[in-house]
PDB file of C-alpha atoms in Angstrom:
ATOM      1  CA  UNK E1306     196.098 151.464  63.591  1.00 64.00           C
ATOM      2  CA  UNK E1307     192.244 151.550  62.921  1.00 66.00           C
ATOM      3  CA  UNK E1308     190.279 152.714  65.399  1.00 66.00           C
ATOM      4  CA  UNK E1309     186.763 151.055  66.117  1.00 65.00           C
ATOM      5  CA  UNK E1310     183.755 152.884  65.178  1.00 67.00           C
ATOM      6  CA  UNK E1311     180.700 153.400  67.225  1.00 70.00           C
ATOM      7  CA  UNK E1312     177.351 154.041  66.072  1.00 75.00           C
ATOM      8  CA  UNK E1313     176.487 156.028  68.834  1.00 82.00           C
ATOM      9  CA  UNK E1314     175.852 160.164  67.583  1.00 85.00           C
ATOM     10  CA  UNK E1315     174.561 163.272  69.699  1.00 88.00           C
ATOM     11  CA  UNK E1316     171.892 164.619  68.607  1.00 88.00           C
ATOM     12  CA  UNK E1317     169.204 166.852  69.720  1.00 88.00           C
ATOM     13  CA  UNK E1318     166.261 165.379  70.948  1.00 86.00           C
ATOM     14  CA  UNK E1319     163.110 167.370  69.715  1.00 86.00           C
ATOM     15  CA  UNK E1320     161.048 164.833  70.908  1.00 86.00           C
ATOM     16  CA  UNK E1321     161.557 165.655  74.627  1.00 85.00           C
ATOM     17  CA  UNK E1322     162.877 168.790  74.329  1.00 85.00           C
ATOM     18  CA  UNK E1323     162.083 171.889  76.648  1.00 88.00           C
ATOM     19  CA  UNK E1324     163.430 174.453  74.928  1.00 90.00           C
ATOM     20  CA  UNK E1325     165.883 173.016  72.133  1.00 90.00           C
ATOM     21  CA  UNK E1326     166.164 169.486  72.848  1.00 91.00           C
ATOM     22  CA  UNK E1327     169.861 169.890  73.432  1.00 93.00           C
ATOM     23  CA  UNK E1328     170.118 168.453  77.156  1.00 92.00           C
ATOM     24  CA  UNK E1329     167.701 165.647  75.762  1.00 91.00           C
ATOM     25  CA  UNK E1330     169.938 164.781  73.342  1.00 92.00           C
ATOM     26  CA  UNK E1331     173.299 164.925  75.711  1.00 92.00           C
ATOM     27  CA  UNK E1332     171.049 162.841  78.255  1.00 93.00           C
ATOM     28  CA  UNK E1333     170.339 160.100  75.613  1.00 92.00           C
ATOM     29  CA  UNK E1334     173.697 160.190  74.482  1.00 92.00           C
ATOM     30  CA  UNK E1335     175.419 159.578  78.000  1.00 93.00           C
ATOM     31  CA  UNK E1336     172.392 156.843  78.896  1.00 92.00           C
ATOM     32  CA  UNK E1337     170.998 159.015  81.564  1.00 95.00           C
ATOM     33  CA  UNK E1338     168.281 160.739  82.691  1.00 94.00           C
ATOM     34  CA  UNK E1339     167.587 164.185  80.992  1.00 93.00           C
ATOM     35  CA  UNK E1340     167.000 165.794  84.519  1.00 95.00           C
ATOM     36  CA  UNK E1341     170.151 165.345  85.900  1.00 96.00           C
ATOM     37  CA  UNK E1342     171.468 166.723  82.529  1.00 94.00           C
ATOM     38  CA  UNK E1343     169.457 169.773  82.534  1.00 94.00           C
ATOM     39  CA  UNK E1344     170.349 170.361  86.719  1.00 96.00           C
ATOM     40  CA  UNK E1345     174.203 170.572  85.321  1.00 95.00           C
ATOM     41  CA  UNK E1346     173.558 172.789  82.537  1.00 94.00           C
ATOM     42  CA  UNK E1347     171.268 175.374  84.767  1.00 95.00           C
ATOM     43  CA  UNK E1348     174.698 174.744  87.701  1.00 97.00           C
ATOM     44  CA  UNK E1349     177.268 175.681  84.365  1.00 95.00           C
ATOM     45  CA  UNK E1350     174.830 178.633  83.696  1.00 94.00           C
ATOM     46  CA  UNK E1351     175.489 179.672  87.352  1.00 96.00           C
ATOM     47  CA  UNK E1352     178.883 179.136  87.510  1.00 96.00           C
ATOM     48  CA  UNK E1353     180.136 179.770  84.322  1.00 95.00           C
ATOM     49  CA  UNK E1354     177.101 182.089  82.317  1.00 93.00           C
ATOM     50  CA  UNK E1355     179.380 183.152  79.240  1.00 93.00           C
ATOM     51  CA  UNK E1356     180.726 180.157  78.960  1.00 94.00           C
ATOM     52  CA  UNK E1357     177.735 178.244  79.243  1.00 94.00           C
ATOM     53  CA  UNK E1358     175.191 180.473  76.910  1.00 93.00           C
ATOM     54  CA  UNK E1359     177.284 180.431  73.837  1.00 95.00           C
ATOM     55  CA  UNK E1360     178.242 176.388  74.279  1.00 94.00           C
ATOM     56  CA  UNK E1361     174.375 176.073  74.346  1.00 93.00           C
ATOM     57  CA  UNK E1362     173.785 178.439  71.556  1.00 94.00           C
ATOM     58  CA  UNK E1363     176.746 176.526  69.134  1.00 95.00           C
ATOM     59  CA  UNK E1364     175.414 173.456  70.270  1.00 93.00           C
ATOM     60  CA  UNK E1365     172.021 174.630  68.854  1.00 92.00           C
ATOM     61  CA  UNK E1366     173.167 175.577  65.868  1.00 94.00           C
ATOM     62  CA  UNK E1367     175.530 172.740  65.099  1.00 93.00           C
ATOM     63  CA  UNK E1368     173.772 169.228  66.417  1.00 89.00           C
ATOM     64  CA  UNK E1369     171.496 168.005  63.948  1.00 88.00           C
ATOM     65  CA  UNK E1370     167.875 167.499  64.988  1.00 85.00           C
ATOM     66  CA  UNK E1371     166.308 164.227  65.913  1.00 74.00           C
ATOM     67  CA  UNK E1372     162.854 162.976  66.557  1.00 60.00           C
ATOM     68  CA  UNK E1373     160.320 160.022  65.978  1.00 62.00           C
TER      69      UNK E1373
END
């Protein structure tokens, strides 16, 4: 069974970035506004903060960059 692709790819958003660009790129991703992803992450970093600093840190390291 073949699955169907998508051209759709995270990335993170330099572009609009505030400190990485990796809630920019999430936001663009998902088709939604970058603030409501950046209130979630600073809500994880509250909730969860070990959790939530190394996901941001890996997901630093390990999405590619992307900017016009």
């Amino acid at each position: 069974m073949k699955l169907p692709e998508s051209d759709k790819r995270i990335y993170r958003d330099v572009g609009e970035a505030m400190i990485s660009g990796v809630c920019a790129g999430v936001a663009r991703y998902l088709s939604v506004d970058a603030v409501w992803v950046r209130a979630a992450a600073v809500a994880a970093l509250f909730l969860m903060p070990g959790i939530s600093v190394v996901a941001y840190i890996a997901a630093v390291f390990m999405l590619p960059r992307w900017s016009l």
